[in-house]
Amino acid sequence: MKIICANFKMNLLKEDILNYLEIIDNKIPKDRVIFFPNELYINYFKNQNYLVGSQNISYLENGSLTGDTSILSLKEVGINYTLIGHSERREFYNDSKYVNKKIALAIKNNVIPILCVGETKLEHEEKKTIDVIKKELDEALKEQTNLTNDNLIIAYEPIWSIGTSITPSNNSIDTTLLEIKTYIKKQYNLNPKVLYGGSVSLKNIDTLEALKNHDGYLIGTASLDANNFLSLINKVK
Ligand code: 13P
């Protein structure tokens, strides 16, 4: 059974969220679709028993960090998952520096981290994809205790594919997914689920469904319209 994550990023306001919930009413499998709305709206999804996660957590549990949100507060609104190290946060908020601490905090608080990794277009062209990803995995996973196959998820998101309508070939995605799985098994003796993210849409979902090595999707733009998202989900096996 594949996992489907809907990352709304900084989109949709309260009215949009209420409309969205009305449209998806009971038509979404509540055991495998996880919503990542703006943290102010997490409770709207939680109240209707959807799986929810945050798009980020602070690297500290509490303290003087103006503007950050603690995992403890996010747990109070019901999250069971959090994205960690999304490329947008790595680029604009120096998040690569904090992924290790954030993963540790998530595990400590029984929240499942979805660690995002992926290469730039240039790195892809220079065939550095797996080297870049290994570095990101090591930074995030080194010296972690209590990681298991079930409390960690990896999302492979080629940065050049995010929001661009461009996806790597299935062959390229499958190769990278397998390399990620093989590396984590060898280095950390773990076998986590690995998702694909980057311009997943109604147009390419049938093609992506033919991938051999993925365990689900992390979806941005195509999750923002409820009807479109419902159609997409119906195509995922
Ligand atoms: P898009 O689906 O808009 O390419 O975004 C992917 C993403 O970044 C999900 O986290």
PDB file of N, CA, C and O in Angstrom, residues 8-23 37-45 47-48 224:
ATOM      1  N   PHE A   8       1.031  21.175   1.100  1.00  0.00           N
ATOM      2  CA  PHE A   8       0.398  22.407   0.587  1.00  0.00           C
ATOM      3  C   PHE A   8       1.385  23.584   0.550  1.00  0.00           C
ATOM      4  O   PHE A   8       1.054  24.635   0.017  1.00  0.00           O
ATOM      5  N   LYS A   9       2.538  23.418   1.174  1.00  0.00           N
ATOM      6  CA  LYS A   9       3.510  24.528   1.263  1.00  0.00           C
ATOM      7  C   LYS A   9       2.790  25.754   1.827  1.00  0.00           C
ATOM      8  O   LYS A   9       1.954  25.623   2.706  1.00  0.00           O
ATOM      9  N   MET A  10       3.048  26.962   1.304  1.00  0.00           N
ATOM     10  CA  MET A  10       2.431  28.159   1.887  1.00  0.00           C
ATOM     11  C   MET A  10       1.225  28.593   1.060  1.00  0.00           C
ATOM     12  O   MET A  10       1.075  29.753   0.698  1.00  0.00           O
ATOM     13  N   ASN A  11       0.368  27.599   0.759  1.00  0.00           N
ATOM     14  CA  ASN A  11      -0.812  27.867  -0.059  1.00  0.00           C
ATOM     15  C   ASN A  11      -2.086  27.535   0.716  1.00  0.00           C
ATOM     16  O   ASN A  11      -2.045  26.776   1.672  1.00  0.00           O
ATOM     17  N   LEU A  12      -3.180  28.073   0.270  1.00  0.00           N
ATOM     18  CA  LEU A  12      -4.546  27.870   0.762  1.00  0.00           C
ATOM     19  C   LEU A  12      -4.796  28.591   2.095  1.00  0.00           C
ATOM     20  O   LEU A  12      -4.041  28.428   3.053  1.00  0.00           O
ATOM     21  N   LEU A  13      -5.867  29.346   2.114  1.00  0.00           N
ATOM     22  CA  LEU A  13      -6.296  30.044   3.325  1.00  0.00           C
ATOM     23  C   LEU A  13      -7.483  29.285   3.942  1.00  0.00           C
ATOM     24  O   LEU A  13      -7.939  28.302   3.376  1.00  0.00           O
ATOM     25  N   LYS A  14      -7.952  29.794   5.065  1.00  0.00           N
ATOM     26  CA  LYS A  14      -8.975  29.060   5.827  1.00  0.00           C
ATOM     27  C   LYS A  14     -10.191  28.661   4.976  1.00  0.00           C
ATOM     28  O   LYS A  14     -10.618  27.507   5.001  1.00  0.00           O
ATOM     29  N   GLU A  15     -10.700  29.610   4.207  1.00  0.00           N
ATOM     30  CA  GLU A  15     -11.868  29.339   3.369  1.00  0.00           C
ATOM     31  C   GLU A  15     -11.565  28.215   2.360  1.00  0.00           C
ATOM     32  O   GLU A  15     -12.392  27.334   2.122  1.00  0.00           O
ATOM     33  N   ASP A  16     -10.361  28.276   1.788  1.00  0.00           N
ATOM     34  CA  ASP A  16      -9.952  27.236   0.829  1.00  0.00           C
ATOM     35  C   ASP A  16      -9.898  25.872   1.509  1.00  0.00           C
ATOM     36  O   ASP A  16     -10.289  24.853   0.943  1.00  0.00           O
ATOM     37  N   ILE A  17      -9.373  25.873   2.731  1.00  0.00           N
ATOM     38  CA  ILE A  17      -9.236  24.617   3.477  1.00  0.00           C
ATOM     39  C   ILE A  17     -10.615  24.027   3.762  1.00  0.00           C
ATOM     40  O   ILE A  17     -10.851  22.821   3.599  1.00  0.00           O
ATOM     41  N   LEU A  18     -11.548  24.882   4.160  1.00  0.00           N
ATOM     42  CA  LEU A  18     -12.903  24.396   4.467  1.00  0.00           C
ATOM     43  C   LEU A  18     -13.567  23.826   3.210  1.00  0.00           C
ATOM     44  O   LEU A  18     -14.192  22.762   3.257  1.00  0.00           O
ATOM     45  N   ASN A  19     -13.395  24.510   2.089  1.00  0.00           N
ATOM     46  CA  ASN A  19     -13.942  23.998   0.816  1.00  0.00           C
ATOM     47  C   ASN A  19     -13.299  22.669   0.456  1.00  0.00           C
ATOM     48  O   ASN A  19     -13.968  21.730   0.008  1.00  0.00           O
ATOM     49  N   TYR A  20     -12.000  22.603   0.622  1.00  0.00           N
ATOM     50  CA  TYR A  20     -11.228  21.395   0.306  1.00  0.00           C
ATOM     51  C   TYR A  20     -11.790  20.199   1.090  1.00  0.00           C
ATOM     52  O   TYR A  20     -12.053  19.134   0.536  1.00  0.00           O
ATOM     53  N   LEU A  21     -11.971  20.439   2.397  1.00  0.00           N
ATOM     54  CA  LEU A  21     -12.453  19.356   3.256  1.00  0.00           C
ATOM     55  C   LEU A  21     -13.850  18.901   2.832  1.00  0.00           C
ATOM     56  O   LEU A  21     -14.166  17.710   2.895  1.00  0.00           O
ATOM     57  N   GLU A  22     -14.660  19.854   2.392  1.00  0.00           N
ATOM     58  CA  GLU A  22     -15.999  19.507   1.955  1.00  0.00           C
ATOM     59  C   GLU A  22     -15.940  18.621   0.708  1.00  0.00           C
ATOM     60  O   GLU A  22     -16.661  17.638   0.584  1.00  0.00           O
ATOM     61  N   ILE A  23     -15.028  18.947  -0.189  1.00  0.00           N
ATOM     62  CA  ILE A  23     -14.926  18.188  -1.448  1.00  0.00           C
ATOM     63  C   ILE A  23     -14.376  16.771  -1.211  1.00  0.00           C
ATOM     64  O   ILE A  23     -14.872  15.795  -1.756  1.00  0.00           O
ATOM     65  N   PRO A  37      -0.746  20.690   5.688  1.00  0.00           N
ATOM     66  CA  PRO A  37      -1.177  22.061   5.412  1.00  0.00           C
ATOM     67  C   PRO A  37      -0.321  23.042   6.195  1.00  0.00           C
ATOM     68  O   PRO A  37       0.519  22.627   6.998  1.00  0.00           O
ATOM     69  N   ASN A  38      -0.533  24.324   5.966  1.00  0.00           N
ATOM     70  CA  ASN A  38       0.054  25.332   6.841  1.00  0.00           C
ATOM     71  C   ASN A  38      -0.287  24.934   8.282  1.00  0.00           C
ATOM     72  O   ASN A  38      -1.399  24.486   8.562  1.00  0.00           O
ATOM     73  N   GLU A  39       0.639  25.113   9.205  1.00  0.00           N
ATOM     74  CA  GLU A  39       0.429  24.572  10.545  1.00  0.00           C
ATOM     75  C   GLU A  39      -0.801  25.164  11.250  1.00  0.00           C
ATOM     76  O   GLU A  39      -1.378  24.531  12.127  1.00  0.00           O
ATOM     77  N   LEU A  40      -1.235  26.361  10.819  1.00  0.00           N
ATOM     78  CA  LEU A  40      -2.425  26.970  11.432  1.00  0.00           C
ATOM     79  C   LEU A  40      -3.694  26.179  11.098  1.00  0.00           C
ATOM     80  O   LEU A  40      -4.711  26.319  11.762  1.00  0.00           O
ATOM     81  N   TYR A  41      -3.632  25.369  10.036  1.00  0.00           N
ATOM     82  CA  TYR A  41      -4.836  24.661   9.590  1.00  0.00           C
ATOM     83  C   TYR A  41      -4.767  23.145   9.811  1.00  0.00           C
ATOM     84  O   TYR A  41      -5.662  22.420   9.390  1.00  0.00           O
ATOM     85  N   ILE A  42      -3.705  22.698  10.481  1.00  0.00           N
ATOM     86  CA  ILE A  42      -3.567  21.255  10.712  1.00  0.00           C
ATOM     87  C   ILE A  42      -4.799  20.710  11.440  1.00  0.00           C
ATOM     88  O   ILE A  42      -5.320  19.647  11.116  1.00  0.00           O
ATOM     89  N   ASN A  43      -5.276  21.471  12.424  1.00  0.00           N
ATOM     90  CA  ASN A  43      -6.382  20.959  13.244  1.00  0.00           C
ATOM     91  C   ASN A  43      -7.668  20.724  12.435  1.00  0.00           C
ATOM     92  O   ASN A  43      -8.460  19.851  12.771  1.00  0.00           O
ATOM     93  N   TYR A  44      -7.864  21.465  11.337  1.00  0.00           N
ATOM     94  CA  TYR A  44      -9.069  21.245  10.523  1.00  0.00           C
ATOM     95  C   TYR A  44      -9.055  19.835   9.933  1.00  0.00           C
ATOM     96  O   TYR A  44     -10.083  19.166   9.857  1.00  0.00           O
ATOM     97  N   PHE A  45      -7.892  19.391   9.507  1.00  0.00           N
ATOM     98  CA  PHE A  45      -7.771  18.024   8.961  1.00  0.00           C
ATOM     99  C   PHE A  45      -7.821  16.994  10.077  1.00  0.00           C
ATOM    100  O   PHE A  45      -8.452  15.955   9.966  1.00  0.00           O
ATOM    101  N   ASN A  47      -9.278  17.193  12.928  1.00  0.00           N
ATOM    102  CA  ASN A  47     -10.627  17.049  13.485  1.00  0.00           C
ATOM    103  C   ASN A  47     -11.491  16.104  12.657  1.00  0.00           C
ATOM    104  O   ASN A  47     -12.468  15.556  13.151  1.00  0.00           O
ATOM    105  N   GLN A  48     -11.124  15.936  11.393  1.00  0.00           N
ATOM    106  CA  GLN A  48     -11.886  14.991  10.559  1.00  0.00           C
ATOM    107  C   GLN A  48     -11.136  13.671  10.388  1.00  0.00           C
ATOM    108  O   GLN A  48     -11.385  12.913   9.450  1.00  0.00           O
ATOM    109  N   LEU A 224      -3.139  20.663  -4.386  1.00  0.00           N
ATOM    110  CA  LEU A 224      -3.793  21.901  -3.934  1.00  0.00           C
ATOM    111  C   LEU A 224      -5.257  21.999  -4.346  1.00  0.00           C
ATOM    112  O   LEU A 224      -6.041  22.657  -3.680  1.00  0.00           O
TER     113      LEU A 224
END
